[in-house]
Amino acid sequence: MNNPLAGTAHLLDELDKKLMVLLRDGRTLIGYLRSVDQFANLVLHKTIERIHVGREYGDIPRGVFIVRGENVVLLGEIDPEKEENQPLIEVSVDDILDAQRREQESKQDQQKLMQKALKERGLNLMAELNHDDMF
């Protein structure tokens, strides 16, 4: 007989444990797994969104958080001993959001320089194709 929870059965062992969940959009959530269904949809309790920039991090409280299973890239249990001894420095939410914004701006600037260099060499990777050009 087919078990409808076969693909997510291992998640049942993680109920009430503190998990780290990496989402497709790059966000990292940390919270207690309270519920899971056959689609691997998750309900996290006492959830925080953790933002890392270099060796610094900041936590944004999110409360109860529902995550669609299709958005989960990675999840795992957090070891309380290792969490206490992490080599990262906690900073305020405002400071980490500012650092994240600066990091994203720097990456965008680097991408623009790379595109400019490629364009000068005759490679315009960002050129949009017309539908007519494809046929």
Short mmCIF file of N, CA, C and O in Angstrom, two decimals:
data_model
loop_
_atom_site.label_atom_id
_atom_site.label_comp_id
_atom_site.label_asym_id
_atom_site.label_seq_id
_atom_site.Cartn_x
_atom_site.Cartn_y
_atom_site.Cartn_z
N MET A 1 0.84 -1.17 0.00
CA MET A 1 0.00 0.00 0.00
C MET A 1 0.89 1.24 0.00
O MET A 1 1.90 1.30 0.68
N ASN A 2 0.52 2.24 -0.78
CA ASN A 2 1.29 3.49 -0.85
C ASN A 2 1.04 4.34 0.39
O ASN A 2 -0.10 4.58 0.76
N ASN A 3 2.11 4.81 0.99
CA ASN A 3 2.01 5.71 2.14
C ASN A 3 2.07 7.13 1.60
O ASN A 3 3.08 7.53 1.02
N PRO A 4 1.01 7.94 1.78
CA PRO A 4 1.03 9.31 1.24
C PRO A 4 2.10 10.18 1.88
O PRO A 4 2.47 11.21 1.33
N LEU A 5 2.63 9.80 3.03
CA LEU A 5 3.67 10.59 3.68
C LEU A 5 5.07 10.03 3.45
O LEU A 5 6.02 10.49 4.06
N ALA A 6 5.21 9.05 2.56
CA ALA A 6 6.50 8.37 2.39
C ALA A 6 7.64 9.35 2.10
O ALA A 6 8.73 9.22 2.64
N GLY A 7 7.41 10.34 1.24
CA GLY A 7 8.46 11.28 0.90
C GLY A 7 8.82 12.24 2.02
O GLY A 7 9.91 12.76 2.08
N THR A 8 7.90 12.47 2.93
CA THR A 8 8.14 13.42 4.02
C THR A 8 8.15 12.75 5.38
O THR A 8 8.21 13.42 6.40
N ALA A 9 8.11 11.42 5.40
CA ALA A 9 8.04 10.70 6.67
C ALA A 9 9.22 11.03 7.58
O ALA A 9 9.06 11.12 8.80
N HIS A 10 10.40 11.21 6.99
CA HIS A 10 11.56 11.54 7.82
C HIS A 10 11.39 12.89 8.53
O HIS A 10 11.99 13.12 9.57
N LEU A 11 10.58 13.78 7.97
CA LEU A 11 10.35 15.07 8.61
C LEU A 11 9.54 14.93 9.90
O LEU A 11 9.64 15.77 10.79
N LEU A 12 8.76 13.88 10.00
CA LEU A 12 7.99 13.65 11.23
C LEU A 12 8.91 13.46 12.43
O LEU A 12 8.57 13.82 13.55
N ASP A 13 10.10 12.91 12.18
CA ASP A 13 11.09 12.75 13.26
C ASP A 13 11.64 14.09 13.73
O ASP A 13 12.23 14.17 14.81
N GLU A 14 11.46 15.13 12.94
CA GLU A 14 12.00 16.45 13.27
C GLU A 14 10.99 17.35 13.99
O GLU A 14 11.33 18.48 14.34
N LEU A 15 9.77 16.85 14.20
CA LEU A 15 8.75 17.66 14.89
C LEU A 15 9.25 18.13 16.24
O LEU A 15 9.90 17.37 16.97
N ASP A 16 8.97 19.37 16.55
CA ASP A 16 9.33 20.03 17.81
C ASP A 16 10.83 20.26 17.98
O ASP A 16 11.28 20.64 19.05
N LYS A 17 11.60 20.05 16.93
CA LYS A 17 13.04 20.33 16.98
C LYS A 17 13.30 21.68 16.33
O LYS A 17 12.55 22.15 15.48
N LYS A 18 14.40 22.30 16.74
CA LYS A 18 14.81 23.58 16.17
C LYS A 18 15.53 23.31 14.85
O LYS A 18 16.54 22.60 14.82
N LEU A 19 14.98 23.89 13.76
CA LEU A 19 15.53 23.65 12.43
C LEU A 19 15.98 24.95 11.78
O LEU A 19 15.46 26.02 12.05
N MET A 20 16.94 24.79 10.87
CA MET A 20 17.34 25.86 9.98
C MET A 20 16.80 25.48 8.61
O MET A 20 16.97 24.33 8.16
N VAL A 21 16.12 26.41 7.94
CA VAL A 21 15.53 26.15 6.63
C VAL A 21 16.05 27.20 5.66
O VAL A 21 15.88 28.39 5.88
N LEU A 22 16.68 26.73 4.59
CA LEU A 22 17.15 27.62 3.53
C LEU A 22 16.11 27.60 2.42
O LEU A 22 15.73 26.53 1.92
N LEU A 23 15.63 28.79 2.03
CA LEU A 23 14.59 28.90 1.01
C LEU A 23 15.18 29.18 -0.37
O LEU A 23 16.32 29.64 -0.49
N ARG A 24 14.38 28.93 -1.40
CA ARG A 24 14.82 29.17 -2.78
C ARG A 24 15.23 30.60 -3.03
O ARG A 24 16.11 30.88 -3.85
N ASP A 25 14.61 31.55 -2.35
CA ASP A 25 14.95 32.96 -2.57
C ASP A 25 16.18 33.40 -1.78
O ASP A 25 16.55 34.56 -1.78
N GLY A 26 16.83 32.45 -1.08
CA GLY A 26 18.07 32.75 -0.37
C GLY A 26 17.90 33.08 1.09
O GLY A 26 18.88 33.20 1.81
N ARG A 27 16.66 33.23 1.56
CA ARG A 27 16.45 33.54 2.97
C ARG A 27 16.73 32.32 3.84
O ARG A 27 16.55 31.18 3.41
N THR A 28 17.17 32.59 5.07
CA THR A 28 17.41 31.54 6.05
C THR A 28 16.46 31.75 7.21
O THR A 28 16.44 32.82 7.81
N LEU A 29 15.69 30.71 7.51
CA LEU A 29 14.76 30.74 8.64
C LEU A 29 15.22 29.76 9.70
O LEU A 29 15.73 28.68 9.38
N ILE A 30 15.01 30.14 10.96
CA ILE A 30 15.30 29.24 12.08
C ILE A 30 14.07 29.24 12.97
O ILE A 30 13.58 30.31 13.36
N GLY A 31 13.55 28.04 13.24
CA GLY A 31 12.37 27.94 14.07
C GLY A 31 12.09 26.50 14.46
O GLY A 31 12.79 25.58 14.03
N TYR A 32 11.07 26.32 15.27
CA TYR A 32 10.69 24.98 15.74
C TYR A 32 9.64 24.41 14.81
O TYR A 32 8.60 25.03 14.59
N LEU A 33 9.91 23.21 14.28
CA LEU A 33 8.96 22.56 13.38
C LEU A 33 7.76 22.07 14.16
O LEU A 33 7.89 21.26 15.07
N ARG A 34 6.59 22.58 13.84
CA ARG A 34 5.36 22.20 14.54
C ARG A 34 4.47 21.30 13.71
O ARG A 34 3.69 20.53 14.26
N SER A 35 4.55 21.41 12.37
CA SER A 35 3.68 20.59 11.54
C SER A 35 4.30 20.43 10.16
O SER A 35 5.04 21.29 9.69
N VAL A 36 3.98 19.30 9.52
CA VAL A 36 4.42 19.02 8.16
C VAL A 36 3.33 18.18 7.50
O VAL A 36 2.63 17.43 8.17
N ASP A 37 3.15 18.36 6.18
CA ASP A 37 2.15 17.56 5.48
C ASP A 37 2.80 16.77 4.35
O ASP A 37 4.01 16.77 4.20
N GLN A 38 1.96 16.10 3.54
CA GLN A 38 2.46 15.23 2.48
C GLN A 38 3.19 15.98 1.38
O GLN A 38 3.90 15.39 0.58
N PHE A 39 3.04 17.30 1.32
CA PHE A 39 3.73 18.11 0.32
C PHE A 39 4.99 18.77 0.89
O PHE A 39 5.60 19.62 0.24
N ALA A 40 5.35 18.40 2.09
CA ALA A 40 6.51 18.96 2.80
C ALA A 40 6.30 20.44 3.12
O ALA A 40 7.27 21.17 3.30
N ASN A 41 5.04 20.88 3.18
CA ASN A 41 4.76 22.22 3.68
C ASN A 41 5.08 22.20 5.17
O ASN A 41 4.78 21.23 5.87
N LEU A 42 5.69 23.27 5.65
CA LEU A 42 6.15 23.33 7.04
C LEU A 42 5.46 24.44 7.80
O LEU A 42 5.18 25.49 7.24
N VAL A 43 5.22 24.21 9.08
CA VAL A 43 4.79 25.27 9.99
C VAL A 43 5.91 25.40 11.02
O VAL A 43 6.21 24.46 11.75
N LEU A 44 6.53 26.58 11.05
CA LEU A 44 7.60 26.87 12.01
C LEU A 44 7.07 27.82 13.07
O LEU A 44 6.33 28.76 12.76
N HIS A 45 7.48 27.60 14.31
CA HIS A 45 7.04 28.41 15.45
C HIS A 45 8.26 29.11 16.04
O HIS A 45 9.37 28.57 15.99
N LYS A 46 8.06 30.29 16.59
CA LYS A 46 9.17 31.09 17.14
C LYS A 46 10.26 31.27 16.09
O LYS A 46 11.45 31.15 16.36
N THR A 47 9.82 31.59 14.89
CA THR A 47 10.73 31.70 13.74
C THR A 47 11.46 33.03 13.73
O THR A 47 10.89 34.07 14.04
N ILE A 48 12.72 32.96 13.34
CA ILE A 48 13.52 34.15 13.05
C ILE A 48 14.05 34.03 11.63
O ILE A 48 14.26 32.92 11.14
N GLU A 49 14.22 35.15 10.98
CA GLU A 49 14.93 35.18 9.71
C GLU A 49 16.34 35.67 10.01
O GLU A 49 16.52 36.76 10.56
N ARG A 50 17.32 34.85 9.69
CA ARG A 50 18.72 35.20 9.99
C ARG A 50 19.38 35.68 8.71
O ARG A 50 19.35 35.01 7.68
N ILE A 51 20.00 36.86 8.81
CA ILE A 51 20.71 37.44 7.68
C ILE A 51 22.19 37.44 8.00
O ILE A 51 22.61 37.93 9.06
N HIS A 52 22.99 36.85 7.09
CA HIS A 52 24.45 36.80 7.25
C HIS A 52 25.12 37.74 6.26
O HIS A 52 24.74 37.77 5.09
N VAL A 53 26.07 38.48 6.74
CA VAL A 53 26.94 39.28 5.87
C VAL A 53 28.34 39.15 6.45
O VAL A 53 28.61 39.63 7.55
N GLY A 54 29.20 38.45 5.73
CA GLY A 54 30.54 38.19 6.25
C GLY A 54 30.45 37.38 7.53
O GLY A 54 29.79 36.34 7.58
N ARG A 55 31.09 37.87 8.58
CA ARG A 55 31.09 37.16 9.87
C ARG A 55 30.02 37.72 10.81
O ARG A 55 30.00 37.36 11.98
N GLU A 56 29.17 38.59 10.31
CA GLU A 56 28.12 39.18 11.14
C GLU A 56 26.77 38.60 10.75
O GLU A 56 26.56 38.16 9.62
N TYR A 57 25.85 38.63 11.72
CA TYR A 57 24.49 38.20 11.44
C TYR A 57 23.52 39.01 12.29
O TYR A 57 23.87 39.57 13.32
N GLY A 58 22.28 39.05 11.80
CA GLY A 58 21.20 39.69 12.53
C GLY A 58 19.95 38.85 12.39
O GLY A 58 19.75 38.17 11.39
N ASP A 59 19.12 38.87 13.42
CA ASP A 59 17.90 38.06 13.45
C ASP A 59 16.67 38.96 13.45
O ASP A 59 16.56 39.88 14.25
N ILE A 60 15.74 38.65 12.55
CA ILE A 60 14.46 39.37 12.48
C ILE A 60 13.38 38.41 12.96
O ILE A 60 13.19 37.36 12.36
N PRO A 61 12.68 38.74 14.05
CA PRO A 61 11.61 37.85 14.54
C PRO A 61 10.47 37.77 13.52
O PRO A 61 10.02 38.79 13.01
N ARG A 62 10.02 36.54 13.23
CA ARG A 62 8.93 36.34 12.26
C ARG A 62 7.74 35.59 12.86
O ARG A 62 6.72 35.49 12.21
N GLY A 63 7.87 35.02 14.06
CA GLY A 63 6.74 34.34 14.71
C GLY A 63 6.41 33.02 14.06
O GLY A 63 7.29 32.23 13.72
N VAL A 64 5.11 32.76 13.84
CA VAL A 64 4.68 31.55 13.16
C VAL A 64 4.85 31.77 11.66
O VAL A 64 4.42 32.78 11.12
N PHE A 65 5.50 30.81 11.00
CA PHE A 65 5.84 30.98 9.59
C PHE A 65 5.44 29.71 8.85
O PHE A 65 5.82 28.61 9.25
N ILE A 66 4.67 29.85 7.78
CA ILE A 66 4.28 28.71 6.96
C ILE A 66 5.11 28.74 5.69
O ILE A 66 5.19 29.77 5.02
N VAL A 67 5.75 27.61 5.37
CA VAL A 67 6.63 27.52 4.22
C VAL A 67 6.11 26.45 3.28
O VAL A 67 5.91 25.30 3.70
N ARG A 68 5.89 26.81 2.04
CA ARG A 68 5.51 25.80 1.04
C ARG A 68 6.69 24.89 0.78
O ARG A 68 7.83 25.36 0.62
N GLY A 69 6.44 23.60 0.73
CA GLY A 69 7.51 22.62 0.55
C GLY A 69 8.36 22.87 -0.68
O GLY A 69 9.57 22.65 -0.66
N GLU A 70 7.75 23.36 -1.76
CA GLU A 70 8.50 23.59 -3.00
C GLU A 70 9.53 24.70 -2.87
O GLU A 70 10.42 24.83 -3.71
N ASN A 71 9.45 25.50 -1.82
CA ASN A 71 10.39 26.60 -1.62
C ASN A 71 11.57 26.23 -0.75
O ASN A 71 12.48 27.03 -0.56
N VAL A 72 11.58 25.02 -0.21
CA VAL A 72 12.66 24.58 0.67
C VAL A 72 13.80 24.01 -0.16
O VAL A 72 13.60 23.11 -0.97
N VAL A 73 15.00 24.56 0.04
CA VAL A 73 16.19 24.05 -0.62
C VAL A 73 16.91 23.08 0.30
O VAL A 73 17.38 22.03 -0.12
N LEU A 74 16.98 23.43 1.57
CA LEU A 74 17.75 22.66 2.53
C LEU A 74 17.15 22.87 3.90
O LEU A 74 16.70 23.96 4.22
N LEU A 75 17.14 21.82 4.71
CA LEU A 75 16.76 22.01 6.11
C LEU A 75 17.53 21.04 6.97
O LEU A 75 17.95 19.98 6.52
N GLY A 76 17.75 21.43 8.20
CA GLY A 76 18.48 20.57 9.11
C GLY A 76 18.30 21.02 10.54
O GLY A 76 17.97 22.18 10.81
N GLU A 77 18.51 20.07 11.44
CA GLU A 77 18.39 20.36 12.87
C GLU A 77 19.58 21.18 13.34
O GLU A 77 20.72 20.95 12.90
N ILE A 78 19.32 22.10 14.24
CA ILE A 78 20.39 22.92 14.80
C ILE A 78 20.91 22.26 16.07
O ILE A 78 20.13 21.93 16.97
N ASP A 79 22.21 22.08 16.14
CA ASP A 79 22.85 21.52 17.32
C ASP A 79 23.02 22.63 18.34
O ASP A 79 23.75 23.60 18.10
N PRO A 80 22.36 22.53 19.51
CA PRO A 80 22.42 23.62 20.50
C PRO A 80 23.84 23.94 20.98
O PRO A 80 24.17 25.10 21.20
N GLU A 81 24.70 22.94 21.10
CA GLU A 81 26.08 23.18 21.54
C GLU A 81 26.85 23.99 20.51
O GLU A 81 27.57 24.93 20.85
N LYS A 82 26.70 23.62 19.25
CA LYS A 82 27.42 24.34 18.19
C LYS A 82 26.85 25.74 17.98
O LYS A 82 27.56 26.65 17.62
N GLU A 83 25.55 25.89 18.23
CA GLU A 83 24.93 27.21 18.10
C GLU A 83 25.51 28.18 19.12
O GLU A 83 25.73 29.35 18.83
N GLU A 84 25.78 27.68 20.32
CA GLU A 84 26.36 28.53 21.37
C GLU A 84 27.78 28.97 21.03
O GLU A 84 28.20 30.05 21.41
N ASN A 85 28.52 28.12 20.33
CA ASN A 85 29.95 28.38 20.07
C ASN A 85 30.22 28.84 18.65
O ASN A 85 31.31 28.62 18.13
N GLN A 86 29.25 29.46 18.01
CA GLN A 86 29.45 29.90 16.64
C GLN A 86 30.44 31.06 16.56
O GLN A 86 30.49 31.90 17.45
N PRO A 87 31.23 31.11 15.49
CA PRO A 87 32.24 32.16 15.35
C PRO A 87 31.71 33.45 14.74
O PRO A 87 32.48 34.25 14.24
N LEU A 88 30.40 33.64 14.76
CA LEU A 88 29.80 34.83 14.15
C LEU A 88 29.50 35.88 15.21
O LEU A 88 29.35 35.56 16.39
N ILE A 89 29.36 37.10 14.75
CA ILE A 89 29.09 38.23 15.65
C ILE A 89 27.68 38.72 15.40
O ILE A 89 27.33 39.05 14.26
N GLU A 90 26.85 38.78 16.44
CA GLU A 90 25.49 39.27 16.29
C GLU A 90 25.48 40.79 16.32
O GLU A 90 26.13 41.41 17.17
N VAL A 91 24.76 41.37 15.36
CA VAL A 91 24.62 42.83 15.29
C VAL A 91 23.13 43.15 15.24
O VAL A 91 22.29 42.27 15.09
N SER A 92 22.80 44.43 15.35
CA SER A 92 21.39 44.84 15.33
C SER A 92 20.78 44.59 13.96
O SER A 92 21.49 44.49 12.94
N VAL A 93 19.47 44.52 13.92
CA VAL A 93 18.75 44.31 12.66
C VAL A 93 19.06 45.45 11.69
O VAL A 93 19.32 45.21 10.51
N ASP A 94 19.05 46.69 12.17
CA ASP A 94 19.35 47.83 11.30
C ASP A 94 20.75 47.72 10.70
O ASP A 94 20.94 47.98 9.51
N ASP A 95 21.73 47.33 11.53
CA ASP A 95 23.10 47.21 11.04
C ASP A 95 23.23 46.11 9.99
O ASP A 95 23.90 46.29 8.97
N ILE A 96 22.58 44.96 10.22
CA ILE A 96 22.73 43.85 9.27
C ILE A 96 21.99 44.15 7.97
O ILE A 96 22.46 43.81 6.88
N LEU A 97 20.83 44.84 8.06
CA LEU A 97 20.11 45.21 6.84
C LEU A 97 20.91 46.22 6.02
O LEU A 97 20.94 46.15 4.79
N ASP A 98 21.59 47.13 6.70
CA ASP A 98 22.44 48.10 6.02
C ASP A 98 23.62 47.39 5.35
O ASP A 98 23.96 47.68 4.20
N ALA A 99 24.24 46.46 6.06
CA ALA A 99 25.36 45.70 5.50
C ALA A 99 24.90 44.86 4.31
O ALA A 99 25.61 44.76 3.30
N GLN A 100 23.71 44.28 4.41
CA GLN A 100 23.17 43.48 3.30
C GLN A 100 22.93 44.36 2.07
O GLN A 100 23.26 43.97 0.95
N ARG A 101 22.38 45.55 2.29
CA ARG A 101 22.14 46.47 1.17
C ARG A 101 23.46 46.85 0.49
O ARG A 101 23.57 46.83 -0.74
N ARG A 102 24.48 47.16 1.30
CA ARG A 102 25.79 47.51 0.73
C ARG A 102 26.39 46.34 -0.05
O ARG A 102 26.97 46.53 -1.13
N GLU A 103 26.25 45.13 0.49
CA GLU A 103 26.78 43.94 -0.19
C GLU A 103 26.08 43.73 -1.53
O GLU A 103 26.72 43.43 -2.54
N GLN A 104 24.75 43.89 -1.56
CA GLN A 104 24.00 43.72 -2.81
C GLN A 104 24.38 44.78 -3.83
O GLN A 104 24.52 44.48 -5.02
N GLU A 105 24.57 46.01 -3.39
CA GLU A 105 24.99 47.08 -4.30
C GLU A 105 26.36 46.79 -4.88
O GLU A 105 26.61 47.01 -6.07
N SER A 106 27.26 46.27 -4.06
CA SER A 106 28.60 45.93 -4.52
C SER A 106 28.55 44.81 -5.57
O SER A 106 29.24 44.87 -6.59
N LYS A 107 27.70 43.81 -5.33
CA LYS A 107 27.56 42.72 -6.30
C LYS A 107 26.98 43.23 -7.62
O LYS A 107 27.42 42.81 -8.69
N GLN A 108 26.02 44.15 -7.53
CA GLN A 108 25.44 44.72 -8.75
C GLN A 108 26.48 45.51 -9.53
O GLN A 108 26.54 45.44 -10.76
N ASP A 109 27.31 46.27 -8.82
CA ASP A 109 28.38 47.03 -9.47
C ASP A 109 29.36 46.09 -10.16
O ASP A 109 29.79 46.36 -11.29
N GLN A 110 29.71 44.98 -9.52
CA GLN A 110 30.62 44.01 -10.12
C GLN A 110 30.01 43.38 -11.37
O GLN A 110 30.69 43.18 -12.37
N GLN A 111 28.70 43.08 -11.30
CA GLN A 111 28.03 42.51 -12.47
C GLN A 111 28.02 43.49 -13.64
O GLN A 111 28.22 43.10 -14.79
N LYS A 112 27.80 44.78 -13.35
CA LYS A 112 27.80 45.79 -14.40
C LYS A 112 29.18 45.89 -15.06
O LYS A 112 29.29 46.01 -16.28
N LEU A 113 30.23 45.84 -14.25
CA LEU A 113 31.59 45.88 -14.79
C LEU A 113 31.87 44.67 -15.66
O LEU A 113 32.48 44.78 -16.73
N MET A 114 31.40 43.50 -15.22
CA MET A 114 31.61 42.27 -15.98
C MET A 114 30.86 42.33 -17.31
O MET A 114 31.40 41.98 -18.35
N GLN A 115 29.63 42.81 -17.28
CA GLN A 115 28.84 42.93 -18.50
C GLN A 115 29.48 43.92 -19.47
O GLN A 115 29.52 43.68 -20.69
N LYS A 116 30.00 45.01 -18.94
CA LYS A 116 30.67 46.00 -19.78
C LYS A 116 31.91 45.40 -20.44
O LYS A 116 32.13 45.58 -21.64
N ALA A 117 32.69 44.65 -19.66
CA ALA A 117 33.89 44.02 -20.20
C ALA A 117 33.53 42.99 -21.27
O ALA A 117 34.18 42.91 -22.32
N LEU A 118 32.48 42.21 -21.03
CA LEU A 118 32.06 41.21 -22.02
C LEU A 118 31.53 41.88 -23.29
O LEU A 118 31.80 41.42 -24.40
N LYS A 119 30.80 42.97 -23.12
CA LYS A 119 30.25 43.69 -24.27
C LYS A 119 31.38 44.26 -25.13
O LYS A 119 31.32 44.22 -26.36
N GLU A 120 32.43 44.76 -24.47
CA GLU A 120 33.57 45.30 -25.21
C GLU A 120 34.28 44.22 -26.01
O GLU A 120 34.92 44.50 -27.02
N ARG A 121 34.15 42.98 -25.58
CA ARG A 121 34.76 41.85 -26.28
C ARG A 121 33.78 41.21 -27.28
O ARG A 121 34.07 40.16 -27.84
N GLY A 122 32.62 41.84 -27.43
CA GLY A 122 31.65 41.34 -28.40
C GLY A 122 30.66 40.32 -27.85
O GLY A 122 29.93 39.70 -28.60
N LEU A 123 30.64 40.15 -26.57
CA LEU A 123 29.72 39.20 -25.95
C LEU A 123 28.69 39.97 -25.13
O LEU A 123 28.98 40.46 -24.05
N ASN A 124 27.51 40.10 -25.64
CA ASN A 124 26.46 40.79 -24.91
C ASN A 124 25.47 39.74 -24.41
O ASN A 124 24.50 39.41 -25.08
N LEU A 125 25.73 39.19 -23.24
CA LEU A 125 24.91 38.11 -22.69
C LEU A 125 23.54 38.57 -22.25
O LEU A 125 22.63 37.78 -22.13
N MET A 126 23.38 39.85 -21.98
CA MET A 126 22.11 40.34 -21.47
C MET A 126 21.21 40.88 -22.58
O MET A 126 20.14 41.39 -22.30
N ALA A 127 21.63 40.75 -23.82
CA ALA A 127 20.80 41.24 -24.91
C ALA A 127 19.52 40.41 -24.98
O ALA A 127 19.55 39.20 -24.88
N GLU A 128 18.43 41.11 -25.13
CA GLU A 128 17.15 40.41 -25.22
C GLU A 128 16.91 40.03 -26.67
O GLU A 128 17.13 40.82 -27.59
N LEU A 129 16.45 38.80 -26.87
CA LEU A 129 16.14 38.32 -28.21
C LEU A 129 14.70 38.64 -28.55
O LEU A 129 13.82 38.48 -27.73
N ASN A 130 14.49 39.08 -29.77
CA ASN A 130 13.13 39.24 -30.28
C ASN A 130 12.58 37.86 -30.59
O ASN A 130 13.33 36.96 -30.95
N HIS A 131 11.30 37.70 -30.47
CA HIS A 131 10.68 36.44 -30.84
C HIS A 131 10.97 36.12 -32.30
O HIS A 131 11.21 34.98 -32.66
N ASP A 132 10.99 37.14 -33.16
CA ASP A 132 11.25 36.94 -34.60
C ASP A 132 12.69 36.47 -34.83
O ASP A 132 12.96 35.77 -35.79
N ASP A 133 13.63 36.90 -33.97
CA ASP A 133 15.02 36.51 -34.13
C ASP A 133 15.24 35.02 -33.90
O ASP A 133 16.23 34.47 -34.34
N MET A 134 14.34 34.40 -33.19
CA MET A 134 14.52 33.00 -32.84
C MET A 134 14.15 32.07 -33.99
O MET A 134 14.50 30.90 -33.98
N PHE A 135 13.45 32.58 -35.02
CA PHE A 135 12.98 31.70 -36.11
C PHE A 135 13.54 32.11 -37.42
O PHE A 135 13.84 33.09 -37.83
#
